[in-house]
């Protein structure tokens, strides 16, 4: 996992400015870094974790961040809270959510077909005709397919009608309710879309759970980048459960952590594709981390927005505003915790958000890591603004 060799010969990827070491070394380091970043994203994006069932993601993260933190705990709801002690008395909470949009089995038909509903976040029109992975009570994964009738047998009047979630079913290839039970699948079994992480080219990756495993990966890379450095702020990395169903994990986590300042790492809608006018594109691909000014959950204070954007400019990190356009993040819960918390949101632009696959650019991801690393390093100063 380690991306930054500790040897004196190497310089950091994360400090803007001209490289200090030889060009050859830099190229090698960058290449290796890119491979490790992709591996990290793949590991996190392929972990199973619909809302309420995030254990596998938390266990994976525990393993990844263990070398960089002083203590860790998993709370009653399943939030993973990791502390890296600083020299001063400012507490910075870095938050990313571990859950992904998913499904839950709601009814077992006598003939072995499964009915299901969504935990949250889905546009029902795009759910049919996708493969599904269901986690069984045996801890195994059962594959299935959300089948739909072919045009041959569709009634003409049904051809233009979108499917409703309640009319859909999963076919797991068995023919009785008993066979379903034998597999450990029951009412309440969680499920996600089945597709694995893919890399489209050097710059673009595609995965099911980029929202918000990319945010989790930003925290992992930030902790890694700051390893061994003395920091004034105590950094509390919070990997929150159940964001997609209403910021539930972040609500109880922020109460426990009592941060002075919080930064939420998210993914957000990039819509720079055909059919969407510029003013309806919250963010654009390849334009760097997006600074959220307002969504349905929070209006970011002007001083917080400026602190983030000025820091980005100082460190030559490209960034963009996220055009206010609906949505919400864990910041909605965190900034209203206790007596109130100065909270900012930095989001990675992602295309095809909340669908079976989302696309992300690696430069947008790396630039987000650079910005969050600098934010963490400068945090006590920011908290006093
Ligand atoms: Zn999210």
mmCIF file of C-alpha atoms and ligand atoms in Angstrom:
data_model
loop_
_atom_site.group_PDB
_atom_site.id
_atom_site.type_symbol
_atom_site.label_atom_id
_atom_site.label_comp_id
_atom_site.label_asym_id
_atom_site.label_seq_id
_atom_site.Cartn_x
_atom_site.Cartn_y
_atom_site.Cartn_z
ATOM 1 C CA UNK A 1 0.000 0.000 0.000
ATOM 2 C CA UNK A 2 2.817 2.354 0.812
ATOM 3 C CA UNK A 3 3.098 4.923 -1.923
ATOM 4 C CA UNK A 4 5.772 7.175 -0.482
ATOM 5 C CA UNK A 5 9.060 5.471 0.195
ATOM 6 C CA UNK A 6 10.637 6.847 3.366
ATOM 7 C CA UNK A 7 14.162 6.830 1.883
ATOM 8 C CA UNK A 8 15.864 10.235 1.732
ATOM 9 C CA UNK A 9 16.316 9.923 -2.031
ATOM 10 C CA UNK A 10 12.635 10.211 -2.757
ATOM 11 C CA UNK A 11 10.465 13.284 -2.654
ATOM 12 C CA UNK A 12 6.771 13.385 -1.977
ATOM 13 C CA UNK A 13 4.088 13.317 -4.618
ATOM 14 C CA UNK A 14 1.919 15.444 -2.433
ATOM 15 C CA UNK A 15 3.866 18.631 -1.915
ATOM 16 C CA UNK A 16 3.159 20.737 -5.083
ATOM 17 C CA UNK A 17 6.203 22.593 -6.403
ATOM 18 C CA UNK A 18 9.106 21.328 -8.477
ATOM 19 C CA UNK A 19 10.465 17.851 -7.803
ATOM 20 C CA UNK A 20 13.716 17.694 -5.878
ATOM 21 C CA UNK A 21 14.949 14.321 -7.067
ATOM 22 C CA UNK A 22 15.980 13.062 -10.483
ATOM 23 C CA UNK A 23 13.429 12.843 -13.290
ATOM 24 C CA UNK A 24 13.886 9.088 -13.671
ATOM 25 C CA UNK A 25 13.181 8.493 -10.015
ATOM 26 C CA UNK A 26 10.127 10.723 -10.213
ATOM 27 C CA UNK A 27 8.695 8.849 -13.160
ATOM 28 C CA UNK A 28 9.221 5.493 -11.494
ATOM 29 C CA UNK A 29 7.641 6.716 -8.303
ATOM 30 C CA UNK A 30 4.658 8.211 -10.085
ATOM 31 C CA UNK A 31 4.036 5.035 -12.061
ATOM 32 C CA UNK A 32 4.261 2.837 -9.010
ATOM 33 C CA UNK A 33 2.048 5.263 -7.187
ATOM 34 C CA UNK A 34 -0.596 5.077 -9.920
ATOM 35 C CA UNK A 35 -0.628 1.278 -9.756
ATOM 36 C CA UNK A 36 -0.977 1.306 -5.983
ATOM 37 C CA UNK A 37 -3.737 3.902 -6.128
ATOM 38 C CA UNK A 38 -5.698 1.768 -8.570
ATOM 39 C CA UNK A 39 -5.209 -1.304 -6.369
ATOM 40 C CA UNK A 40 -6.405 0.635 -3.340
ATOM 41 C CA UNK A 41 -9.491 1.882 -5.185
ATOM 42 C CA UNK A 42 -10.246 -1.601 -6.485
ATOM 43 C CA UNK A 43 -9.991 -3.157 -3.027
ATOM 44 C CA UNK A 44 -12.310 -0.575 -1.504
ATOM 45 C CA UNK A 45 -14.799 -0.337 -4.390
ATOM 46 C CA UNK A 46 -15.231 -4.109 -4.638
ATOM 47 C CA UNK A 47 -15.874 -4.554 -0.905
ATOM 48 C CA UNK A 48 -19.508 -5.384 -0.162
ATOM 49 C CA UNK A 49 -21.261 -2.643 1.815
ATOM 50 C CA UNK A 50 -24.836 -1.524 1.184
ATOM 51 C CA UNK A 51 -26.252 0.769 3.904
ATOM 52 C CA UNK A 52 -26.489 -1.079 7.217
ATOM 53 C CA UNK A 53 -24.125 -3.861 6.083
ATOM 54 C CA UNK A 54 -20.755 -2.100 5.886
ATOM 55 C CA UNK A 55 -18.664 -4.546 7.980
ATOM 56 C CA UNK A 56 -16.464 -5.744 5.124
ATOM 57 C CA UNK A 57 -15.567 -2.158 4.182
ATOM 58 C CA UNK A 58 -14.705 -1.259 7.781
ATOM 59 C CA UNK A 59 -12.542 -4.392 8.169
ATOM 60 C CA UNK A 60 -10.696 -3.602 4.933
ATOM 61 C CA UNK A 61 -10.090 -0.017 6.060
ATOM 62 C CA UNK A 62 -8.853 -1.120 9.479
ATOM 63 C CA UNK A 63 -6.169 -3.162 7.770
ATOM 64 C CA UNK A 64 -5.219 -0.316 5.423
ATOM 65 C CA UNK A 65 -4.879 2.468 7.997
ATOM 66 C CA UNK A 66 -3.456 0.486 10.937
ATOM 67 C CA UNK A 67 0.148 1.665 10.274
ATOM 68 C CA UNK A 68 -0.851 5.352 10.320
ATOM 69 C CA UNK A 69 -3.060 5.789 13.381
ATOM 70 C CA UNK A 70 -2.644 5.557 17.159
ATOM 71 C CA UNK A 71 -5.971 3.932 17.964
ATOM 72 C CA UNK A 72 -9.125 2.656 16.308
ATOM 73 C CA UNK A 73 -12.585 1.627 17.369
ATOM 74 C CA UNK A 74 -15.826 0.527 15.744
ATOM 75 C CA UNK A 75 -18.848 2.061 17.455
ATOM 76 C CA UNK A 76 -22.326 0.662 18.076
ATOM 77 C CA UNK A 77 -23.609 1.618 14.617
ATOM 78 C CA UNK A 78 -20.525 0.312 12.793
ATOM 79 C CA UNK A 79 -18.659 3.603 12.234
ATOM 80 C CA UNK A 80 -14.896 3.054 12.111
ATOM 81 C CA UNK A 81 -13.238 5.848 14.089
ATOM 82 C CA UNK A 82 -9.427 6.119 13.950
ATOM 83 C CA UNK A 83 -7.326 8.626 15.842
ATOM 84 C CA UNK A 84 -3.930 10.051 14.910
ATOM 85 C CA UNK A 85 -2.767 12.201 17.805
ATOM 86 C CA UNK A 86 -1.304 15.653 17.170
ATOM 87 C CA UNK A 87 0.763 17.987 19.350
ATOM 88 C CA UNK A 88 -1.938 20.652 19.763
ATOM 89 C CA UNK A 89 -5.513 20.633 20.973
ATOM 90 C CA UNK A 90 -7.451 21.035 17.721
ATOM 91 C CA UNK A 91 -9.451 18.022 16.564
ATOM 92 C CA UNK A 92 -9.991 17.638 12.823
ATOM 93 C CA UNK A 93 -12.593 15.105 11.712
ATOM 94 C CA UNK A 94 -12.060 13.686 8.218
ATOM 95 C CA UNK A 95 -15.228 11.892 7.169
ATOM 96 C CA UNK A 96 -16.108 9.548 4.317
ATOM 97 C CA UNK A 97 -19.010 7.128 4.191
ATOM 98 C CA UNK A 98 -18.552 3.389 3.865
ATOM 99 C CA UNK A 99 -22.028 2.467 2.628
ATOM 100 C CA UNK A 100 -23.067 2.224 -1.003
ATOM 101 C CA UNK A 101 -26.525 2.333 -2.546
ATOM 102 C CA UNK A 102 -27.979 -1.161 -2.460
ATOM 103 C CA UNK A 103 -30.921 -3.465 -2.144
ATOM 104 C CA UNK A 104 -32.543 -5.735 0.404
ATOM 105 C CA UNK A 105 -34.514 -8.931 -0.216
ATOM 106 C CA UNK A 106 -38.152 -8.340 0.700
ATOM 107 C CA UNK A 107 -40.023 -11.534 -0.236
ATOM 108 C CA UNK A 108 -39.254 -15.083 -1.366
ATOM 109 C CA UNK A 109 -41.613 -16.565 -3.978
ATOM 110 C CA UNK A 110 -42.619 -20.248 -3.677
ATOM 111 C CA UNK A 111 -40.829 -20.945 -6.969
ATOM 112 C CA UNK A 112 -37.530 -19.452 -5.791
ATOM 113 C CA UNK A 113 -37.707 -15.958 -7.297
ATOM 114 C CA UNK A 114 -36.781 -13.103 -4.962
ATOM 115 C CA UNK A 115 -38.542 -9.781 -4.605
ATOM 116 C CA UNK A 116 -36.450 -6.857 -3.379
ATOM 117 C CA UNK A 117 -36.505 -3.206 -2.529
ATOM 118 C CA UNK A 118 -33.814 -0.558 -2.444
ATOM 119 C CA UNK A 119 -32.143 0.674 0.703
ATOM 120 C CA UNK A 120 -31.891 4.109 -1.002
ATOM 121 C CA UNK A 121 -30.537 6.167 -3.836
ATOM 122 C CA UNK A 122 -31.695 4.279 -6.916
ATOM 123 C CA UNK A 123 -33.578 5.513 -9.949
ATOM 124 C CA UNK A 124 -35.895 2.499 -10.383
ATOM 125 C CA UNK A 125 -35.877 2.861 -14.180
ATOM 126 C CA UNK A 126 -32.229 1.785 -14.432
ATOM 127 C CA UNK A 127 -32.387 -1.225 -12.106
ATOM 128 C CA UNK A 128 -33.823 -3.908 -14.445
ATOM 129 C CA UNK A 129 -31.548 -6.259 -16.426
ATOM 130 C CA UNK A 130 -28.557 -6.069 -14.103
ATOM 131 C CA UNK A 131 -26.675 -8.776 -12.226
ATOM 132 C CA UNK A 132 -26.878 -8.737 -8.438
ATOM 133 C CA UNK A 133 -24.704 -10.064 -5.597
ATOM 134 C CA UNK A 134 -26.584 -11.108 -2.459
ATOM 135 C CA UNK A 135 -24.759 -11.762 0.823
ATOM 136 C CA UNK A 136 -26.076 -14.903 2.475
ATOM 137 C CA UNK A 137 -26.258 -15.783 6.156
ATOM 138 C CA UNK A 138 -23.374 -18.204 5.504
ATOM 139 C CA UNK A 139 -21.170 -15.231 4.554
ATOM 140 C CA UNK A 140 -21.109 -16.395 0.944
ATOM 141 C CA UNK A 141 -22.150 -14.349 -2.076
ATOM 142 C CA UNK A 142 -25.052 -15.555 -4.188
ATOM 143 C CA UNK A 143 -25.277 -14.215 -7.743
ATOM 144 C CA UNK A 144 -28.552 -13.441 -9.447
ATOM 145 C CA UNK A 145 -30.087 -11.545 -12.333
ATOM 146 C CA UNK A 146 -32.883 -8.994 -12.359
ATOM 147 C CA UNK A 147 -34.691 -10.523 -15.317
ATOM 148 C CA UNK A 148 -37.117 -8.797 -17.666
ATOM 149 C CA UNK A 149 -39.251 -10.282 -20.477
ATOM 150 C CA UNK A 150 -37.817 -9.895 -24.007
ATOM 151 C CA UNK A 151 -39.562 -7.786 -26.681
ATOM 152 C CA UNK A 152 -41.016 -10.975 -28.210
ATOM 153 C CA UNK A 153 -43.555 -11.365 -25.444
ATOM 154 C CA UNK A 154 -44.029 -7.740 -24.360
ATOM 155 C CA UNK A 155 -47.474 -6.272 -24.919
ATOM 156 C CA UNK A 156 -47.212 -3.269 -27.331
ATOM 157 C CA UNK A 157 -48.697 -0.951 -24.681
ATOM 158 C CA UNK A 158 -45.963 -1.940 -22.177
ATOM 159 C CA UNK A 159 -42.968 -1.217 -24.435
ATOM 160 C CA UNK A 160 -42.482 2.429 -23.432
ATOM 161 C CA UNK A 161 -43.316 2.016 -19.756
ATOM 162 C CA UNK A 162 -40.507 2.102 -17.197
ATOM 163 C CA UNK A 163 -40.369 -0.803 -14.751
ATOM 164 C CA UNK A 164 -41.311 -0.207 -11.151
ATOM 165 C CA UNK A 165 -39.105 -1.692 -8.441
ATOM 166 C CA UNK A 166 -42.068 -3.582 -6.965
ATOM 167 C CA UNK A 167 -42.598 -5.423 -10.267
ATOM 168 C CA UNK A 168 -39.008 -6.648 -10.511
ATOM 169 C CA UNK A 169 -37.558 -9.898 -9.184
ATOM 170 C CA UNK A 170 -34.193 -11.657 -8.925
ATOM 171 C CA UNK A 171 -33.555 -15.045 -10.489
ATOM 172 C CA UNK A 172 -30.803 -16.902 -8.597
ATOM 173 C CA UNK A 173 -31.200 -20.068 -10.619
ATOM 174 C CA UNK A 174 -33.109 -22.186 -8.098
ATOM 175 C CA UNK A 175 -36.718 -23.335 -8.243
ATOM 176 C CA UNK A 176 -38.067 -23.366 -4.699
ATOM 177 C CA UNK A 177 -38.228 -21.304 -1.525
ATOM 178 C CA UNK A 178 -36.502 -24.217 0.251
ATOM 179 C CA UNK A 179 -33.551 -24.013 -2.123
ATOM 180 C CA UNK A 180 -33.308 -20.264 -1.451
ATOM 181 C CA UNK A 181 -33.293 -20.901 2.314
ATOM 182 C CA UNK A 182 -30.624 -23.578 1.920
ATOM 183 C CA UNK A 183 -28.354 -20.966 0.331
ATOM 184 C CA UNK A 184 -28.744 -18.758 3.407
ATOM 185 C CA UNK A 185 -30.791 -16.127 1.591
ATOM 186 C CA UNK A 186 -33.829 -14.736 3.423
ATOM 187 C CA UNK A 187 -35.996 -11.662 3.841
ATOM 188 C CA UNK A 188 -33.495 -8.997 4.915
ATOM 189 C CA UNK A 189 -30.491 -10.335 2.988
ATOM 190 C CA UNK A 190 -28.504 -7.370 1.583
ATOM 191 C CA UNK A 191 -27.547 -7.057 -2.078
ATOM 192 C CA UNK A 192 -25.570 -4.850 -4.453
ATOM 193 C CA UNK A 193 -25.061 -4.684 -8.207
ATOM 194 C CA UNK A 194 -22.569 -7.393 -9.194
ATOM 195 C CA UNK A 195 -20.125 -5.596 -11.479
ATOM 196 C CA UNK A 196 -16.409 -5.527 -10.625
ATOM 197 C CA UNK A 197 -13.975 -2.607 -10.678
ATOM 198 C CA UNK A 198 -12.519 -1.899 -14.133
ATOM 199 C CA UNK A 199 -9.810 0.408 -15.400
ATOM 200 C CA UNK A 200 -10.808 1.926 -18.759
ATOM 201 C CA UNK A 201 -7.435 3.524 -19.488
ATOM 202 C CA UNK A 202 -4.495 5.196 -17.697
ATOM 203 C CA UNK A 203 -6.724 7.938 -16.379
ATOM 204 C CA UNK A 204 -10.258 6.566 -15.911
ATOM 205 C CA UNK A 205 -11.613 3.869 -13.619
ATOM 206 C CA UNK A 206 -15.134 2.508 -13.371
ATOM 207 C CA UNK A 207 -16.744 0.851 -10.343
ATOM 208 C CA UNK A 208 -20.000 0.195 -8.591
ATOM 209 C CA UNK A 209 -19.228 1.819 -5.234
ATOM 210 C CA UNK A 210 -16.992 4.797 -6.101
ATOM 211 C CA UNK A 211 -19.559 6.739 -4.002
ATOM 212 C CA UNK A 212 -18.000 6.912 -1.457
ATOM 213 C CA UNK A 213 -15.151 4.394 -1.382
ATOM 214 C CA UNK A 214 -13.142 6.985 -3.333
ATOM 215 C CA UNK A 215 -13.641 9.316 -0.347
ATOM 216 C CA UNK A 216 -12.480 6.518 1.985
ATOM 217 C CA UNK A 217 -9.421 6.044 -0.243
ATOM 218 C CA UNK A 218 -8.674 9.794 -0.044
ATOM 219 C CA UNK A 219 -8.457 9.477 3.753
ATOM 220 C CA UNK A 220 -6.217 6.387 3.494
ATOM 221 C CA UNK A 221 -3.866 8.195 1.088
ATOM 222 C CA UNK A 222 -3.871 11.346 3.230
ATOM 223 C CA UNK A 223 -2.902 9.407 6.370
ATOM 224 C CA UNK A 224 -0.232 7.651 4.357
ATOM 225 C CA UNK A 225 1.136 10.932 2.959
ATOM 226 C CA UNK A 226 1.372 12.409 6.467
ATOM 227 C CA UNK A 227 2.967 9.319 8.034
ATOM 228 C CA UNK A 228 5.892 10.177 10.267
ATOM 229 C CA UNK A 229 5.234 13.945 10.126
ATOM 230 C CA UNK A 230 4.546 15.925 13.253
ATOM 231 C CA UNK A 231 1.100 17.494 13.057
ATOM 232 C CA UNK A 232 -0.515 20.029 15.329
ATOM 233 C CA UNK A 233 -4.053 18.748 14.784
ATOM 234 C CA UNK A 234 -5.340 15.488 16.146
ATOM 235 C CA UNK A 235 -6.845 13.855 13.083
ATOM 236 C CA UNK A 236 -9.879 11.665 13.599
ATOM 237 C CA UNK A 237 -10.616 9.619 10.496
ATOM 238 C CA UNK A 238 -14.271 8.666 10.537
ATOM 239 C CA UNK A 239 -15.589 6.074 8.127
ATOM 240 C CA UNK A 240 -19.326 6.511 8.581
ATOM 241 C CA UNK A 241 -22.125 4.029 7.986
ATOM 242 C CA UNK A 242 -25.576 4.699 6.537
ATOM 243 C CA UNK A 243 -24.988 8.028 4.801
ATOM 244 C CA UNK A 244 -27.197 7.072 1.875
ATOM 245 C CA UNK A 245 -30.219 6.508 4.120
ATOM 246 C CA UNK A 246 -29.958 9.848 5.929
ATOM 247 C CA UNK A 247 -26.519 10.634 7.430
ATOM 248 C CA UNK A 248 -27.186 8.288 10.337
ATOM 249 C CA UNK A 249 -23.632 7.128 11.098
ATOM 250 C CA UNK A 250 -22.145 10.622 10.880
ATOM 251 C CA UNK A 251 -24.757 11.901 13.322
ATOM 252 C CA UNK A 252 -23.625 9.650 16.162
ATOM 253 C CA UNK A 253 -19.949 9.780 15.136
ATOM 254 C CA UNK A 254 -19.717 13.584 15.227
ATOM 255 C CA UNK A 255 -21.329 13.580 18.681
ATOM 256 C CA UNK A 256 -18.602 11.252 20.010
ATOM 257 C CA UNK A 257 -15.679 12.881 18.213
ATOM 258 C CA UNK A 258 -16.547 16.491 19.172
ATOM 259 C CA UNK A 259 -14.472 17.951 16.329
ATOM 260 C CA UNK A 260 -13.362 21.601 16.173
ATOM 261 C CA UNK A 261 -13.389 21.404 12.404
ATOM 262 C CA UNK A 262 -14.566 18.775 9.938
ATOM 263 C CA UNK A 263 -13.893 17.999 6.317
ATOM 264 C CA UNK A 264 -16.203 15.631 4.466
ATOM 265 C CA UNK A 265 -14.719 13.723 1.525
ATOM 266 C CA UNK A 266 -17.336 12.775 -0.995
ATOM 267 C CA UNK A 267 -17.972 12.050 -4.613
ATOM 268 C CA UNK A 268 -20.413 14.175 -6.547
ATOM 269 C CA UNK A 269 -22.228 14.455 -9.846
ATOM 270 C CA UNK A 270 -20.081 15.250 -12.876
ATOM 271 C CA UNK A 271 -22.486 15.782 -15.737
ATOM 272 C CA UNK A 272 -20.324 17.075 -18.571
ATOM 273 C CA UNK A 273 -21.902 14.772 -21.127
ATOM 274 C CA UNK A 274 -24.447 15.066 -23.935
ATOM 275 C CA UNK A 275 -27.922 16.301 -23.079
ATOM 276 C CA UNK A 276 -27.067 18.311 -19.959
ATOM 277 C CA UNK A 277 -26.788 22.109 -20.229
ATOM 278 C CA UNK A 278 -23.731 23.693 -18.528
ATOM 279 C CA UNK A 279 -25.758 25.255 -15.699
ATOM 280 C CA UNK A 280 -27.109 21.829 -14.741
ATOM 281 C CA UNK A 281 -23.633 20.272 -14.473
ATOM 282 C CA UNK A 282 -22.728 20.348 -10.769
ATOM 283 C CA UNK A 283 -19.108 19.504 -11.639
ATOM 284 C CA UNK A 284 -16.922 18.582 -14.592
ATOM 285 C CA UNK A 285 -14.527 15.695 -15.116
ATOM 286 C CA UNK A 286 -10.805 16.492 -14.913
ATOM 287 C CA UNK A 287 -11.243 19.915 -13.283
ATOM 288 C CA UNK A 288 -10.080 18.806 -9.858
ATOM 289 C CA UNK A 289 -11.772 18.462 -6.468
ATOM 290 C CA UNK A 290 -15.107 20.251 -6.145
ATOM 291 C CA UNK A 291 -15.674 22.612 -3.241
ATOM 292 C CA UNK A 292 -19.296 22.468 -2.113
ATOM 293 C CA UNK A 293 -20.873 25.873 -1.432
ATOM 294 C CA UNK A 294 -24.424 24.665 -0.811
ATOM 295 C CA UNK A 295 -26.582 21.575 -1.172
ATOM 296 C CA UNK A 296 -29.787 20.377 0.480
ATOM 297 C CA UNK A 297 -27.960 19.522 3.717
ATOM 298 C CA UNK A 298 -25.661 22.495 4.391
ATOM 299 C CA UNK A 299 -24.695 25.999 3.328
ATOM 300 C CA UNK A 300 -20.919 26.110 3.692
ATOM 301 C CA UNK A 301 -19.740 29.217 5.534
ATOM 302 C CA UNK A 302 -17.913 31.640 3.259
ATOM 303 C CA UNK A 303 -14.786 31.593 5.437
ATOM 304 C CA UNK A 304 -14.628 27.804 5.154
ATOM 305 C CA UNK A 305 -14.999 27.890 1.365
ATOM 306 C CA UNK A 306 -12.255 30.531 1.145
ATOM 307 C CA UNK A 307 -9.937 28.600 3.468
ATOM 308 C CA UNK A 308 -10.180 25.563 1.187
ATOM 309 C CA UNK A 309 -9.920 27.374 -2.136
ATOM 310 C CA UNK A 310 -7.044 29.648 -1.046
ATOM 311 C CA UNK A 311 -5.156 26.623 0.202
ATOM 312 C CA UNK A 312 -5.717 24.886 -3.136
ATOM 313 C CA UNK A 313 -4.453 27.955 -5.020
ATOM 314 C CA UNK A 314 -1.403 28.240 -2.769
ATOM 315 C CA UNK A 315 -0.493 24.629 -3.410
ATOM 316 C CA UNK A 316 -1.314 24.724 -7.118
ATOM 317 C CA UNK A 317 -4.094 22.161 -6.822
ATOM 318 C CA UNK A 318 -6.760 22.618 -9.520
ATOM 319 C CA UNK A 319 -10.261 22.881 -8.062
ATOM 320 C CA UNK A 320 -13.806 23.799 -9.063
ATOM 321 C CA UNK A 321 -16.944 24.951 -7.313
ATOM 322 C CA UNK A 322 -19.750 22.448 -7.172
ATOM 323 C CA UNK A 323 -22.704 24.294 -8.657
ATOM 324 C CA UNK A 324 -25.510 24.220 -6.042
ATOM 325 C CA UNK A 325 -27.874 21.563 -7.339
ATOM 326 C CA UNK A 326 -29.602 19.404 -4.722
ATOM 327 C CA UNK A 327 -27.976 16.450 -2.982
ATOM 328 C CA UNK A 328 -26.575 16.276 0.521
ATOM 329 C CA UNK A 329 -23.593 14.901 2.439
ATOM 330 C CA UNK A 330 -22.590 13.910 5.956
ATOM 331 C CA UNK A 331 -21.685 17.567 6.479
ATOM 332 C CA UNK A 332 -25.421 18.110 6.960
ATOM 333 C CA UNK A 333 -25.253 16.086 10.180
ATOM 334 C CA UNK A 334 -21.748 17.047 11.315
ATOM 335 C CA UNK A 335 -22.103 20.854 11.152
ATOM 336 C CA UNK A 336 -25.182 20.704 13.399
ATOM 337 C CA UNK A 337 -23.569 18.426 15.970
ATOM 338 C CA UNK A 338 -23.501 19.680 19.587
ATOM 339 C CA UNK A 339 -22.760 23.436 19.532
ATOM 340 C CA UNK A 340 -21.993 23.412 15.793
ATOM 341 C CA UNK A 341 -18.878 22.483 13.829
ATOM 342 C CA UNK A 342 -17.070 24.451 11.123
ATOM 343 C CA UNK A 343 -17.460 21.984 8.255
ATOM 344 C CA UNK A 344 -16.290 21.876 4.654
ATOM 345 C CA UNK A 345 -16.970 19.432 1.839
ATOM 346 C CA UNK A 346 -14.579 18.424 -0.922
ATOM 347 C CA UNK A 347 -16.003 16.102 -3.563
ATOM 348 C CA UNK A 348 -14.479 14.159 -6.420
ATOM 349 C CA UNK A 349 -16.383 14.566 -9.706
ATOM 350 C CA UNK A 350 -17.894 11.250 -10.790
ATOM 351 C CA UNK A 351 -19.956 10.507 -13.891
ATOM 352 C CA UNK A 352 -23.079 8.286 -13.778
ATOM 353 C CA UNK A 353 -23.479 8.652 -10.059
ATOM 354 C CA UNK A 354 -25.939 6.249 -8.377
ATOM 355 C CA UNK A 355 -26.065 3.738 -11.218
ATOM 356 C CA UNK A 356 -24.561 0.272 -11.771
ATOM 357 C CA UNK A 357 -21.233 1.831 -12.733
ATOM 358 C CA UNK A 358 -19.680 5.226 -12.033
ATOM 359 C CA UNK A 359 -16.591 6.667 -13.743
ATOM 360 C CA UNK A 360 -13.824 8.640 -12.049
ATOM 361 C CA UNK A 361 -10.585 10.225 -13.268
ATOM 362 C CA UNK A 362 -7.423 9.368 -11.350
ATOM 363 C CA UNK A 363 -6.060 12.928 -11.647
ATOM 364 C CA UNK A 364 -9.191 14.258 -9.934
ATOM 365 C CA UNK A 365 -8.644 11.656 -7.200
ATOM 366 C CA UNK A 366 -4.936 12.493 -6.744
ATOM 367 C CA UNK A 367 -5.619 16.227 -6.700
ATOM 368 C CA UNK A 368 -8.220 15.660 -3.993
ATOM 369 C CA UNK A 369 -5.631 13.759 -1.938
ATOM 370 C CA UNK A 370 -3.172 16.657 -2.363
ATOM 371 C CA UNK A 371 -5.754 19.203 -1.235
ATOM 372 C CA UNK A 372 -6.895 17.157 1.778
ATOM 373 C CA UNK A 373 -3.291 16.491 2.789
ATOM 374 C CA UNK A 374 -2.527 20.235 2.786
ATOM 375 C CA UNK A 375 -5.787 20.956 4.604
ATOM 376 C CA UNK A 376 -4.860 18.488 7.326
ATOM 377 C CA UNK A 377 -1.373 19.917 7.624
ATOM 378 C CA UNK A 378 -2.693 23.516 7.948
ATOM 379 C CA UNK A 379 -5.731 22.664 10.012
ATOM 380 C CA UNK A 380 -5.193 24.427 13.358
ATOM 381 C CA UNK A 381 -4.664 27.718 11.487
ATOM 382 C CA UNK A 382 -7.885 27.170 9.552
ATOM 383 C CA UNK A 383 -9.843 26.396 12.702
ATOM 384 C CA UNK A 384 -9.038 29.846 14.102
ATOM 385 C CA UNK A 385 -10.271 31.754 11.036
HETATM 386 ZN ZN1 LIG B 1 -21.782 9.643 -1.162
#
